[in-house]
Short mmCIF file of C-alpha atoms in Angstrom, two decimals:
data_model
loop_
_atom_site.label_atom_id
_atom_site.label_comp_id
_atom_site.label_asym_id
_atom_site.label_seq_id
_atom_site.Cartn_x
_atom_site.Cartn_y
_atom_site.Cartn_z
CA UNK A 1 -2.33 -31.03 13.09
CA UNK A 2 -1.33 -28.19 10.87
CA UNK A 3 -2.02 -30.32 7.81
CA UNK A 4 -5.50 -31.07 9.06
CA UNK A 5 -6.13 -27.36 9.81
CA UNK A 6 -4.92 -26.50 6.31
CA UNK A 7 -7.29 -29.00 4.66
CA UNK A 8 -10.20 -27.78 6.72
CA UNK A 9 -9.48 -24.15 5.66
CA UNK A 10 -8.98 -25.16 2.00
CA UNK A 11 -5.51 -23.63 1.84
CA UNK A 12 -2.52 -24.61 -0.30
CA UNK A 13 0.57 -23.87 1.81
CA UNK A 14 3.77 -25.13 3.47
CA UNK A 15 2.20 -25.25 6.92
CA UNK A 16 5.45 -24.71 8.87
CA UNK A 17 6.10 -21.47 7.01
CA UNK A 18 2.50 -20.24 6.53
CA UNK A 19 1.09 -20.71 9.99
CA UNK A 20 4.28 -19.63 11.83
CA UNK A 21 4.27 -16.37 9.87
CA UNK A 22 0.59 -15.79 10.46
CA UNK A 23 0.95 -16.43 14.21
CA UNK A 24 3.98 -14.03 14.57
CA UNK A 25 2.13 -11.34 12.64
CA UNK A 26 -1.05 -11.74 14.68
CA UNK A 27 0.87 -11.72 18.00
CA UNK A 28 2.64 -8.49 16.99
CA UNK A 29 -0.60 -6.72 16.05
CA UNK A 30 -2.44 -7.98 19.13
CA UNK A 31 0.29 -7.00 21.57
CA UNK A 32 1.34 -3.76 19.89
CA UNK A 33 -2.03 -2.10 19.91
CA UNK A 34 -2.72 -2.13 23.74
CA UNK A 35 0.95 -1.86 24.62
CA UNK A 36 2.08 0.63 21.95
CA UNK A 37 4.30 2.69 24.26
CA UNK A 38 6.06 -0.40 25.54
CA UNK A 39 6.49 -1.88 22.06
CA UNK A 40 7.85 1.40 20.73
CA UNK A 41 10.30 1.71 23.67
CA UNK A 42 11.56 -1.86 23.33
CA UNK A 43 12.15 -1.58 19.57
CA UNK A 44 13.84 1.74 20.24
CA UNK A 45 16.26 0.12 22.69
CA UNK A 46 16.90 -2.74 20.24
CA UNK A 47 17.47 -0.31 17.42
CA UNK A 48 19.96 1.66 19.46
CA UNK A 49 21.82 -1.54 20.38
CA UNK A 50 21.99 -2.69 16.75
CA UNK A 51 23.25 0.72 15.58
CA UNK A 52 25.86 0.97 18.32
CA UNK A 53 27.39 -2.48 18.04
CA UNK A 54 26.51 -3.78 14.56
CA UNK A 55 26.18 -0.63 12.43
CA UNK A 56 29.58 -1.43 10.85
CA UNK A 57 28.13 -4.75 9.74
CA UNK A 58 25.42 -3.15 7.67
CA UNK A 59 27.96 -0.79 6.01
CA UNK A 60 30.56 -3.47 5.33
CA UNK A 61 28.02 -6.04 4.07
CA UNK A 62 26.28 -3.85 1.55
CA UNK A 63 29.49 -2.31 0.15
CA UNK A 64 31.14 -5.70 -0.11
CA UNK A 65 28.14 -7.17 -1.94
CA UNK A 66 28.31 -4.28 -4.45
CA UNK A 67 31.95 -5.15 -5.17
CA UNK A 68 30.99 -8.86 -5.44
CA UNK A 69 28.18 -8.25 -7.94
CA UNK A 70 30.26 -6.01 -10.19
CA UNK A 71 33.03 -8.60 -10.16
CA UNK A 72 30.56 -11.30 -11.22
CA UNK A 73 29.21 -9.05 -14.04
CA UNK A 74 32.67 -8.69 -15.64
CA UNK A 75 33.85 -12.20 -14.84
CA UNK A 76 33.60 -15.37 -16.96
CA UNK A 77 30.35 -16.17 -15.14
CA UNK A 78 28.63 -13.06 -16.57
CA UNK A 79 27.51 -14.82 -19.80
CA UNK A 80 25.59 -17.56 -17.89
CA UNK A 81 21.96 -17.25 -18.74
CA UNK A 82 19.18 -17.30 -16.16
CA UNK A 83 17.39 -20.25 -17.80
CA UNK A 84 18.09 -22.47 -20.74
CA UNK A 85 21.03 -21.45 -22.87
CA UNK A 86 18.73 -20.46 -25.74
CA UNK A 87 16.09 -18.80 -23.53
CA UNK A 88 15.31 -15.14 -24.25
CA UNK A 89 13.77 -12.62 -21.78
CA UNK A 90 10.04 -12.95 -20.94
CA UNK A 91 9.51 -9.17 -20.96
CA UNK A 92 10.75 -6.30 -23.00
CA UNK A 93 13.37 -4.02 -21.49
CA UNK A 94 10.84 -1.21 -20.98
CA UNK A 95 8.19 -3.41 -19.35
CA UNK A 96 10.89 -5.05 -17.24
CA UNK A 97 12.18 -1.75 -15.97
CA UNK A 98 8.73 -0.29 -15.11
CA UNK A 99 7.89 -3.44 -13.02
CA UNK A 100 11.34 -3.39 -11.43
CA UNK A 101 11.05 0.16 -10.34
CA UNK A 102 7.44 0.20 -9.23
CA UNK A 103 8.00 -2.81 -6.99
CA UNK A 104 11.30 -1.36 -5.70
CA UNK A 105 11.63 2.15 -4.27
CA UNK A 106 8.97 4.24 -6.04
CA UNK A 107 7.22 5.15 -2.78
CA UNK A 108 10.56 5.91 -1.15
CA UNK A 109 11.58 8.40 -3.81
CA UNK A 110 8.23 10.16 -3.58
CA UNK A 111 8.69 10.52 0.17
CA UNK A 112 12.43 11.46 0.35
CA UNK A 113 12.96 13.10 -3.07
CA UNK A 114 12.66 16.56 -1.48
CA UNK A 115 12.91 15.78 2.23
CA UNK A 116 16.33 14.23 2.33
CA UNK A 117 18.36 16.74 0.27
CA UNK A 118 16.79 19.63 2.20
CA UNK A 119 17.45 17.93 5.54
CA UNK A 120 21.21 17.50 4.72
CA UNK A 121 21.42 20.93 3.24
CA UNK A 122 20.33 22.66 6.43
CA UNK A 123 21.84 20.06 8.79
CA UNK A 124 25.17 18.92 7.21
CA UNK A 125 26.42 15.64 8.75
CA UNK A 126 30.07 16.38 8.07
CA UNK A 127 32.22 18.41 10.51
CA UNK A 128 33.13 21.99 9.41
CA UNK A 129 30.46 22.25 6.72
CA UNK A 130 28.41 25.44 6.97
CA UNK A 131 24.62 24.85 6.80
CA UNK A 132 23.15 26.29 3.62
CA UNK A 133 26.57 26.56 1.92
CA UNK A 134 27.60 25.43 -1.52
CA UNK A 135 29.47 22.51 0.14
CA UNK A 136 26.39 21.58 2.09
CA UNK A 137 24.34 21.48 -1.17
CA UNK A 138 26.85 19.20 -2.87
CA UNK A 139 27.05 16.88 0.14
CA UNK A 140 23.29 16.73 0.40
CA UNK A 141 22.97 15.46 -3.18
CA UNK A 142 25.92 13.06 -2.77
CA UNK A 143 24.38 11.48 0.36
CA UNK A 144 20.94 11.19 -1.26
CA UNK A 145 22.44 9.34 -4.24
CA UNK A 146 24.52 7.17 -1.90
CA UNK A 147 21.44 6.12 0.02
CA UNK A 148 19.21 5.43 -3.00
CA UNK A 149 21.68 4.57 -5.81
CA UNK A 150 23.98 1.58 -6.27
CA UNK A 151 23.91 0.37 -2.68
CA UNK A 152 20.14 0.13 -2.43
CA UNK A 153 19.92 -1.82 -5.71
CA UNK A 154 22.78 -4.05 -4.63
CA UNK A 155 20.59 -5.25 -1.81
CA UNK A 156 17.81 -6.01 -4.22
CA UNK A 157 20.03 -7.48 -6.94
CA UNK A 158 21.85 -10.01 -4.67
CA UNK A 159 18.83 -12.16 -3.79
CA UNK A 160 17.16 -11.49 -7.17
CA UNK A 161 20.13 -12.90 -9.08
CA UNK A 162 20.57 -15.87 -6.67
CA UNK A 163 16.87 -16.79 -6.79
CA UNK A 164 16.67 -16.50 -10.57
CA UNK A 165 19.86 -18.58 -11.06
CA UNK A 166 18.92 -21.45 -8.73
CA UNK A 167 15.29 -21.51 -9.96
CA UNK A 168 15.78 -21.20 -13.73
CA UNK A 169 19.04 -23.12 -14.12
CA UNK A 170 18.65 -25.80 -11.45
CA UNK A 171 14.88 -26.10 -11.10
CA UNK A 172 14.82 -25.34 -7.36
CA UNK A 173 11.71 -23.72 -5.87
CA UNK A 174 11.56 -19.95 -6.04
CA UNK A 175 12.09 -19.43 -2.29
CA UNK A 176 14.87 -17.91 -0.18
CA UNK A 177 15.67 -21.32 1.37
CA UNK A 178 16.60 -22.69 -2.11
CA UNK A 179 19.62 -20.35 -2.16
CA UNK A 180 21.18 -22.41 0.63
CA UNK A 181 20.94 -25.79 -1.18
CA UNK A 182 24.65 -25.76 -2.00
CA UNK A 183 25.33 -25.46 1.73
CA UNK A 184 22.47 -27.33 3.45
CA UNK A 185 21.50 -29.82 0.74
CA UNK A 186 18.14 -31.58 1.17
CA UNK A 187 17.74 -29.99 4.58
CA UNK A 188 16.40 -26.82 2.84
CA UNK A 189 13.15 -28.81 2.35
CA UNK A 190 12.70 -29.31 6.11
CA UNK A 191 12.59 -27.20 9.28
CA UNK A 192 15.86 -25.41 8.54
CA UNK A 193 14.56 -24.21 5.18
CA UNK A 194 11.21 -23.28 6.67
CA UNK A 195 12.93 -21.11 9.25
CA UNK A 196 14.78 -19.24 6.48
CA UNK A 197 11.59 -18.67 4.53
CA UNK A 198 9.75 -17.53 7.65
CA UNK A 199 12.40 -14.88 8.33
CA UNK A 200 12.00 -13.82 4.67
CA UNK A 201 8.15 -13.53 5.09
CA UNK A 202 8.36 -11.57 8.33
CA UNK A 203 11.04 -9.27 6.86
CA UNK A 204 8.95 -8.64 3.80
CA UNK A 205 5.80 -8.00 5.82
CA UNK A 206 7.47 -5.41 8.04
CA UNK A 207 9.57 -3.89 5.29
CA UNK A 208 6.62 -3.29 3.04
CA UNK A 209 4.49 -2.20 5.96
CA UNK A 210 7.14 0.51 6.70
CA UNK A 211 6.81 1.83 3.18
CA UNK A 212 3.05 1.67 3.34
CA UNK A 213 3.23 3.59 6.59
CA UNK A 214 5.40 6.31 5.09
CA UNK A 215 3.14 6.45 1.99
CA UNK A 216 0.07 6.79 4.20
CA UNK A 217 1.65 9.70 6.10
CA UNK A 218 2.41 11.38 2.74
CA UNK A 219 -1.03 10.74 1.31
CA UNK A 220 -2.60 12.23 4.46
CA UNK A 221 -0.43 15.29 4.06
CA UNK A 222 -1.39 15.60 0.36
CA UNK A 223 -5.11 15.30 1.14
CA UNK A 224 -4.68 17.83 3.90
CA UNK A 225 -3.10 20.24 1.48
CA UNK A 226 -5.72 19.68 -1.19
CA UNK A 227 -8.99 19.23 0.79
CA UNK A 228 -8.05 20.10 4.42
CA UNK A 229 -8.28 16.47 5.62
CA UNK A 230 -6.92 16.33 9.21
CA UNK A 231 -3.71 14.38 9.91
CA UNK A 232 -4.40 11.90 12.72
CA UNK A 233 -4.34 8.16 13.50
CA UNK A 234 -7.93 7.56 12.50
CA UNK A 235 -7.47 9.02 9.06
CA UNK A 236 -4.25 7.17 8.56
CA UNK A 237 -5.92 3.82 9.46
CA UNK A 238 -8.82 4.57 7.05
CA UNK A 239 -6.34 5.42 4.28
CA UNK A 240 -4.47 2.11 4.86
CA UNK A 241 -7.75 0.22 4.77
CA UNK A 242 -8.86 1.83 1.50
CA UNK A 243 -5.54 1.39 -0.31
CA UNK A 244 -5.07 -2.09 0.97
CA UNK A 245 -8.46 -2.91 -0.54
CA UNK A 246 -7.22 -1.55 -3.86
CA UNK A 247 -4.01 -3.65 -3.53
CA UNK A 248 -6.11 -6.72 -2.73
CA UNK A 249 -8.12 -6.20 -5.90
CA UNK A 250 -4.94 -5.81 -7.95
CA UNK A 251 -3.25 -8.89 -6.42
CA UNK A 252 -6.35 -10.95 -7.17
CA UNK A 253 -5.74 -10.23 -10.90
CA UNK A 254 -2.19 -11.61 -10.74
CA UNK A 255 1.16 -10.52 -12.12
CA UNK A 256 0.43 -9.67 -15.71
CA UNK A 257 -3.09 -8.21 -15.44
CA UNK A 258 -2.58 -6.38 -12.14
CA UNK A 259 1.00 -5.50 -11.25
CA UNK A 260 2.36 -5.06 -14.79
CA UNK A 261 -0.42 -2.68 -15.92
CA UNK A 262 -0.33 -0.62 -12.76
CA UNK A 263 3.50 -0.38 -12.96
CA UNK A 264 3.36 0.86 -16.56
CA UNK A 265 0.72 3.51 -15.68
CA UNK A 266 2.55 4.70 -12.64
CA UNK A 267 5.94 5.02 -14.24
CA UNK A 268 4.35 7.08 -17.01
CA UNK A 269 2.68 9.39 -14.39
CA UNK A 270 5.98 9.71 -12.50
CA UNK A 271 7.83 10.78 -15.68
CA UNK A 272 5.03 13.34 -16.39
CA UNK A 273 5.55 14.80 -12.91
CA UNK A 274 9.29 14.75 -13.34
CA UNK A 275 9.10 16.56 -16.66
CA UNK A 276 6.70 19.16 -15.22
CA UNK A 277 9.02 20.06 -12.37
CA UNK A 278 12.02 20.16 -14.76
CA UNK A 279 10.21 22.53 -17.08
CA UNK A 280 8.50 24.68 -14.45
CA UNK A 281 11.48 24.75 -12.10
CA UNK A 282 15.02 26.12 -12.54
CA UNK A 283 15.93 24.04 -15.54
CA UNK A 284 19.42 25.27 -16.13
CA UNK A 285 20.33 24.96 -12.45
CA UNK A 286 18.89 21.42 -12.41
CA UNK A 287 20.96 20.40 -15.51
CA UNK A 288 24.26 21.83 -14.27
CA UNK A 289 23.67 20.63 -10.76
CA UNK A 290 22.86 17.08 -11.97
CA UNK A 291 26.14 16.78 -13.79
CA UNK A 292 28.07 18.04 -10.76
CA UNK A 293 26.09 15.76 -8.46
CA UNK A 294 26.94 12.72 -10.57
CA UNK A 295 30.67 13.65 -10.31
CA UNK A 296 30.45 14.27 -6.61
CA UNK A 297 28.75 10.90 -6.06
CA UNK A 298 31.27 8.94 -8.09
CA UNK A 299 34.14 10.79 -6.46
CA UNK A 300 32.89 10.21 -2.87
CA UNK A 301 31.59 6.65 -3.35
CA UNK A 302 34.83 4.75 -2.57
CA UNK A 303 35.36 6.33 0.86
CA UNK A 304 31.67 6.96 1.66
CA UNK A 305 30.89 3.26 1.10
CA UNK A 306 33.00 2.34 4.14
CA UNK A 307 32.39 5.43 6.25
CA UNK A 308 31.10 4.42 9.66
CA UNK A 309 31.15 7.68 11.59
CA UNK A 310 33.77 6.24 13.93
CA UNK A 311 35.26 9.46 15.16
CA UNK A 312 32.03 11.31 15.88
CA UNK A 313 29.58 10.95 18.78
CA UNK A 314 26.31 11.39 16.89
CA UNK A 315 23.37 9.27 15.81
CA UNK A 316 23.21 10.69 12.27
CA UNK A 317 24.18 7.47 10.56
CA UNK A 318 21.74 5.46 12.65
CA UNK A 319 18.92 7.77 11.68
CA UNK A 320 19.76 7.81 8.00
CA UNK A 321 22.15 5.27 6.50
CA UNK A 322 21.50 2.36 8.82
CA UNK A 323 17.73 2.91 8.68
CA UNK A 324 17.90 2.89 4.85
CA UNK A 325 20.10 -0.20 4.64
CA UNK A 326 18.02 -2.18 7.20
CA UNK A 327 14.80 -1.05 5.49
CA UNK A 328 16.07 -2.10 2.10
CA UNK A 329 17.44 -5.39 3.48
CA UNK A 330 14.03 -6.18 4.96
CA UNK A 331 12.54 -5.64 1.46
CA UNK A 332 15.21 -7.81 -0.16
CA UNK A 333 13.38 -11.19 -0.01
CA UNK A 334 10.28 -9.73 -1.66
CA UNK A 335 11.97 -7.51 -4.25
CA UNK A 336 14.55 -10.25 -4.97
CA UNK A 337 11.92 -12.87 -5.69
CA UNK A 338 9.80 -10.36 -7.68
CA UNK A 339 12.83 -9.38 -9.78
CA UNK A 340 13.60 -13.02 -10.32
CA UNK A 341 10.08 -13.77 -11.47
CA UNK A 342 10.35 -11.15 -14.25
CA UNK A 343 14.02 -11.80 -15.24
CA UNK A 344 14.08 -15.26 -16.80
CA UNK A 345 16.17 -15.44 -19.96
CA UNK A 346 18.61 -12.61 -19.13
CA UNK A 347 22.37 -13.26 -18.67
CA UNK A 348 23.98 -12.67 -15.30
CA UNK A 349 25.96 -9.72 -16.80
CA UNK A 350 22.83 -8.13 -18.24
CA UNK A 351 20.90 -8.71 -15.04
CA UNK A 352 23.48 -7.19 -12.72
CA UNK A 353 24.36 -4.13 -14.82
CA UNK A 354 20.72 -3.40 -15.60
CA UNK A 355 19.41 -3.78 -12.06
CA UNK A 356 22.24 -1.70 -10.64
CA UNK A 357 22.65 1.04 -13.22
CA UNK A 358 19.27 1.68 -14.75
CA UNK A 359 17.42 2.43 -11.47
CA UNK A 360 20.46 4.42 -10.25
CA UNK A 361 20.24 6.63 -13.32
CA UNK A 362 16.57 7.20 -12.72
CA UNK A 363 17.31 7.98 -9.06
CA UNK A 364 19.91 10.59 -10.20
CA UNK A 365 17.25 12.14 -12.48
CA UNK A 366 14.67 12.17 -9.64
CA UNK A 367 16.87 13.68 -6.98
CA UNK A 368 18.45 15.98 -9.57
CA UNK A 369 15.08 17.45 -10.47
CA UNK A 370 13.33 17.45 -7.07
CA UNK A 371 16.28 17.76 -4.76
CA UNK A 372 18.15 20.47 -6.63
CA UNK A 373 14.90 22.42 -7.22
CA UNK A 374 14.13 22.24 -3.52
CA UNK A 375 17.60 23.36 -2.63
CA UNK A 376 17.25 26.34 -5.02
CA UNK A 377 13.90 27.19 -3.39
CA UNK A 378 15.49 27.19 0.06
CA UNK A 379 18.52 29.25 -1.07
CA UNK A 380 16.33 31.85 -2.71
CA UNK A 381 14.08 32.10 0.40
CA UNK A 382 10.79 31.78 -1.46
CA UNK A 383 9.25 29.69 1.38
CA UNK A 384 10.50 28.31 4.67
CA UNK A 385 10.80 24.86 3.07
CA UNK A 386 13.44 23.40 5.41
CA UNK A 387 11.44 24.46 8.50
CA UNK A 388 8.32 22.66 7.24
CA UNK A 389 10.30 19.56 6.28
CA UNK A 390 11.94 19.36 9.71
CA UNK A 391 8.48 19.53 11.41
CA UNK A 392 6.98 16.80 9.10
CA UNK A 393 8.96 15.14 6.29
CA UNK A 394 5.72 13.81 4.76
CA UNK A 395 4.72 17.34 3.64
CA UNK A 396 7.97 17.95 1.81
CA UNK A 397 6.92 17.32 -1.79
CA UNK A 398 3.64 19.28 -1.37
CA UNK A 399 5.39 22.23 0.30
CA UNK A 400 7.88 22.25 -2.58
CA UNK A 401 5.17 22.04 -5.26
CA UNK A 402 3.53 25.13 -3.76
CA UNK A 403 6.32 27.18 -5.27
CA UNK A 404 5.51 26.05 -8.83
CA UNK A 405 2.66 26.90 -11.23
CA UNK A 406 -0.37 24.57 -11.20
CA UNK A 407 0.55 23.53 -7.64
CA UNK A 408 -2.83 22.01 -6.85
CA UNK A 409 -2.82 19.89 -10.01
CA UNK A 410 0.72 18.75 -9.43
CA UNK A 411 -0.06 17.81 -5.85
CA UNK A 412 -3.13 15.86 -6.92
CA UNK A 413 -0.98 14.01 -9.49
CA UNK A 414 1.56 13.24 -6.76
CA UNK A 415 -1.14 11.73 -4.46
CA UNK A 416 -2.28 9.50 -7.33
CA UNK A 417 1.32 8.38 -7.97
CA UNK A 418 1.90 7.63 -4.29
CA UNK A 419 -1.33 5.62 -4.11
CA UNK A 420 -0.42 3.50 -7.12
CA UNK A 421 3.18 3.04 -5.88
CA UNK A 422 1.66 2.02 -2.55
CA UNK A 423 -0.61 -0.46 -4.40
CA UNK A 424 2.03 -2.02 -6.67
CA UNK A 425 4.40 -2.43 -3.67
CA UNK A 426 1.65 -4.17 -1.67
CA UNK A 427 0.32 -6.47 -4.34
CA UNK A 428 3.66 -7.56 -5.66
CA UNK A 429 4.76 -8.29 -2.07
CA UNK A 430 1.57 -10.36 -1.61
CA UNK A 431 2.44 -12.42 -4.67
CA UNK A 432 5.91 -13.01 -3.35
CA UNK A 433 4.85 -13.94 0.20
CA UNK A 434 2.32 -16.35 -1.36
CA UNK A 435 5.21 -17.93 -3.27
CA UNK A 436 7.26 -18.28 -0.09
CA UNK A 437 4.48 -19.90 1.86
CA UNK A 438 3.32 -22.60 -0.64
CA UNK A 439 4.95 -25.43 -2.48
CA UNK A 440 5.82 -24.83 -6.15
CA UNK A 441 3.42 -27.59 -7.25
CA UNK A 442 0.46 -25.92 -5.53
CA UNK A 443 -1.73 -23.38 -7.28
CA UNK A 444 -1.72 -19.84 -6.10
CA UNK A 445 -5.02 -19.11 -4.43
CA UNK A 446 -6.62 -15.65 -4.47
CA UNK A 447 -7.68 -15.89 -0.85
CA UNK A 448 -4.08 -16.42 0.25
CA UNK A 449 -2.81 -13.46 -1.79
CA UNK A 450 -5.51 -11.23 -0.38
CA UNK A 451 -4.69 -12.41 3.15
CA UNK A 452 -1.09 -11.21 2.80
CA UNK A 453 -2.23 -7.88 1.42
CA UNK A 454 -4.47 -7.43 4.44
CA UNK A 455 -1.62 -8.46 6.76
CA UNK A 456 0.60 -5.71 5.35
CA UNK A 457 -2.06 -3.16 5.96
CA UNK A 458 -2.62 -4.41 9.51
CA UNK A 459 1.11 -4.23 10.42
CA UNK A 460 1.42 -0.78 8.80
CA UNK A 461 -1.53 0.56 10.80
CA UNK A 462 -0.13 -0.99 14.02
CA UNK A 463 3.27 0.56 13.49
CA UNK A 464 1.81 4.01 12.86
CA UNK A 465 -0.43 3.74 15.99
CA UNK A 466 2.67 2.58 18.01
CA UNK A 467 4.68 5.71 17.28
CA UNK A 468 4.58 6.85 13.67
CA UNK A 469 7.81 7.45 11.77
CA UNK A 470 10.09 6.74 14.77
CA UNK A 471 8.44 3.38 15.38
CA UNK A 472 8.82 2.52 11.67
CA UNK A 473 12.54 3.32 11.75
CA UNK A 474 13.23 1.44 15.02
CA UNK A 475 11.43 -1.73 13.95
CA UNK A 476 13.11 -1.91 10.59
CA UNK A 477 16.59 -1.15 11.93
CA UNK A 478 16.15 -4.11 14.26
CA UNK A 479 14.54 -6.63 11.94
CA UNK A 480 16.87 -6.02 9.01
CA UNK A 481 19.74 -7.70 10.84
CA UNK A 482 18.78 -11.41 10.36
CA UNK A 483 18.34 -11.10 6.64
CA UNK A 484 21.52 -9.11 6.35
CA UNK A 485 23.33 -12.20 7.70
CA UNK A 486 21.50 -14.34 5.23
CA UNK A 487 22.73 -12.09 2.40
CA UNK A 488 26.29 -12.95 3.19
CA UNK A 489 25.64 -16.72 3.07
CA UNK A 490 23.61 -16.17 -0.08
CA UNK A 491 26.61 -14.69 -1.87
CA UNK A 492 28.81 -17.59 -0.80
CA UNK A 493 26.24 -20.20 -1.99
CA UNK A 494 25.84 -18.45 -5.36
CA UNK A 495 29.56 -18.24 -6.02
CA UNK A 496 30.04 -21.92 -5.16
CA UNK A 497 27.22 -22.94 -7.49
CA UNK A 498 28.55 -20.78 -10.31
CA UNK A 499 32.01 -22.29 -10.07
CA UNK A 500 30.55 -25.77 -10.32
CA UNK A 501 28.16 -24.78 -13.11
CA UNK A 502 31.00 -23.27 -15.15
CA UNK A 503 33.08 -26.41 -14.79
CA UNK A 504 30.17 -28.60 -15.91
CA UNK A 505 29.18 -30.16 -12.55
CA UNK A 506 25.58 -30.51 -11.36
CA UNK A 507 24.35 -28.92 -8.16
CA UNK A 508 23.99 -32.45 -6.61
CA UNK A 509 27.70 -33.04 -7.25
CA UNK A 510 28.42 -29.70 -5.56
CA UNK A 511 26.41 -30.71 -2.48
CA UNK A 512 28.17 -34.13 -2.31
CA UNK A 513 31.54 -32.43 -2.52
CA UNK A 514 32.47 -33.75 -5.89
CA UNK A 515 32.47 -30.46 -7.85
CA UNK A 516 35.97 -29.42 -7.06
CA UNK A 517 38.35 -32.33 -7.26
CA UNK A 518 41.93 -31.75 -8.33
CA UNK A 519 42.08 -30.18 -11.75
CA UNK A 520 42.35 -32.84 -14.36
CA UNK A 521 42.97 -32.62 -18.01
CA UNK A 522 39.25 -32.98 -18.69
CA UNK A 523 38.48 -30.15 -16.29
CA UNK A 524 41.05 -27.98 -18.00
CA UNK A 525 39.36 -28.69 -21.34
CA UNK A 526 35.98 -27.70 -19.89
CA UNK A 527 37.37 -24.34 -18.71
CA UNK A 528 39.21 -23.61 -21.95
CA UNK A 529 36.13 -24.21 -24.05
CA UNK A 530 34.12 -22.04 -21.65
CA UNK A 531 31.12 -24.25 -22.12
CA UNK A 532 28.20 -23.44 -19.80
CA UNK A 533 26.05 -26.51 -19.65
CA UNK A 534 22.35 -26.60 -18.81
CA UNK A 535 21.58 -28.27 -15.50
CA UNK A 536 18.25 -29.27 -14.19
CA UNK A 537 17.55 -30.14 -10.58
CA UNK A 538 13.88 -30.25 -9.81
CA UNK A 539 12.10 -30.79 -6.49
#
């Protein structure tokens, strides 16, 4: 029946994944609009339950995956190339980084670059720390880097590496279900695989919708500051409609013409804004504070990575760390596949170290410039910045820019950057969802990519109408859990496949249980020569 419907509509899809994802999305939008209070309350209860009973799972999983990836990078498997042994990267390092960052957390840094450090500065989460003190300032920067540094990019790097490896070395389809081929075998091409890909599609839709929702709140605040535009649900829905239309136009152009060009433009604009704040702000304070913040982050990372707030009866970690981890995990299928699409030809070592370290360095620069400048503004008492941020985090960057010269111009530039980050996140997510919902031998259709761009806008508008920022946080904390579990299985499958690859066995031999017999003389020779053979398993 689904096949007939697909032919009648002229679509090119995997019906079990495509239509299931569409139905779930439509049901959510249809039910959430008239029953917004009930939906918000139910997701709030679910979010509280997840945080209370499974918060430790988020913390342990992400930190363990960070250790796993770093171990892979320095291991013998690090030299394996994502593609043929002689393949070289498709994109230059600079182009690769701009696409990587724009599709990752650009919108998040724009939203939280001022808001988070200021929030922790005036409301320290650690017992005995005086609000507004030197210790509070250091902790605020450490926590901000913890939330947006190595751990965030671990969540993106894990699926990105696994997808690129299985796709480019073994010829498997570029879908989340392919990562479980070493465990499930041919069953990944049936209902079990469809279920995994459907989870990935729904997670991507809601994760990106959350970012679009936050971006819309911030754009509304910027337009209110610049032109007096009111902040209300109607304006937010109109903004989502306009920017989703822009994203649909970009996604229609494809990866190279649309996403790549927008990414390059936006990273250039972001660097201009960063340089302006650095020069116009307290430059010496920023430089010295950035060095100290780096040291504080590296010093606190070992214990902070496994801190679960066990001996305190507060919801701070639920509101901050768990929300970020769940949010990032919900993005992981989309960002992982997108990173994989642009990373062919790189070695595992190059991939891991670049994806983890390069964006973390940029995050340090961003929070160092914006966060430290905002803290200095609050300490000097120029404006009641913390009070405004507590009332509405979306105004944070604009309230801060008011303290600098050319405030209107800088705020206008910020709005443009947010809009483009919004657009690149949406259109790259649409490309990825389209990949997840069609077979690899089917052409990508513009109508399908545009459909998924529209779906993200619809979910974002629904979440905003159902409760704004609180609704966004509750939904993501709840929905991030299933894919968090998949990340663990993903790491196991990747490690098993790498071991077999290194020893010269095909992925089929791994599935049939023939990859790890007792070590023979021939196997020893394979390991000693450290030969990494090319394998090709196409479906």
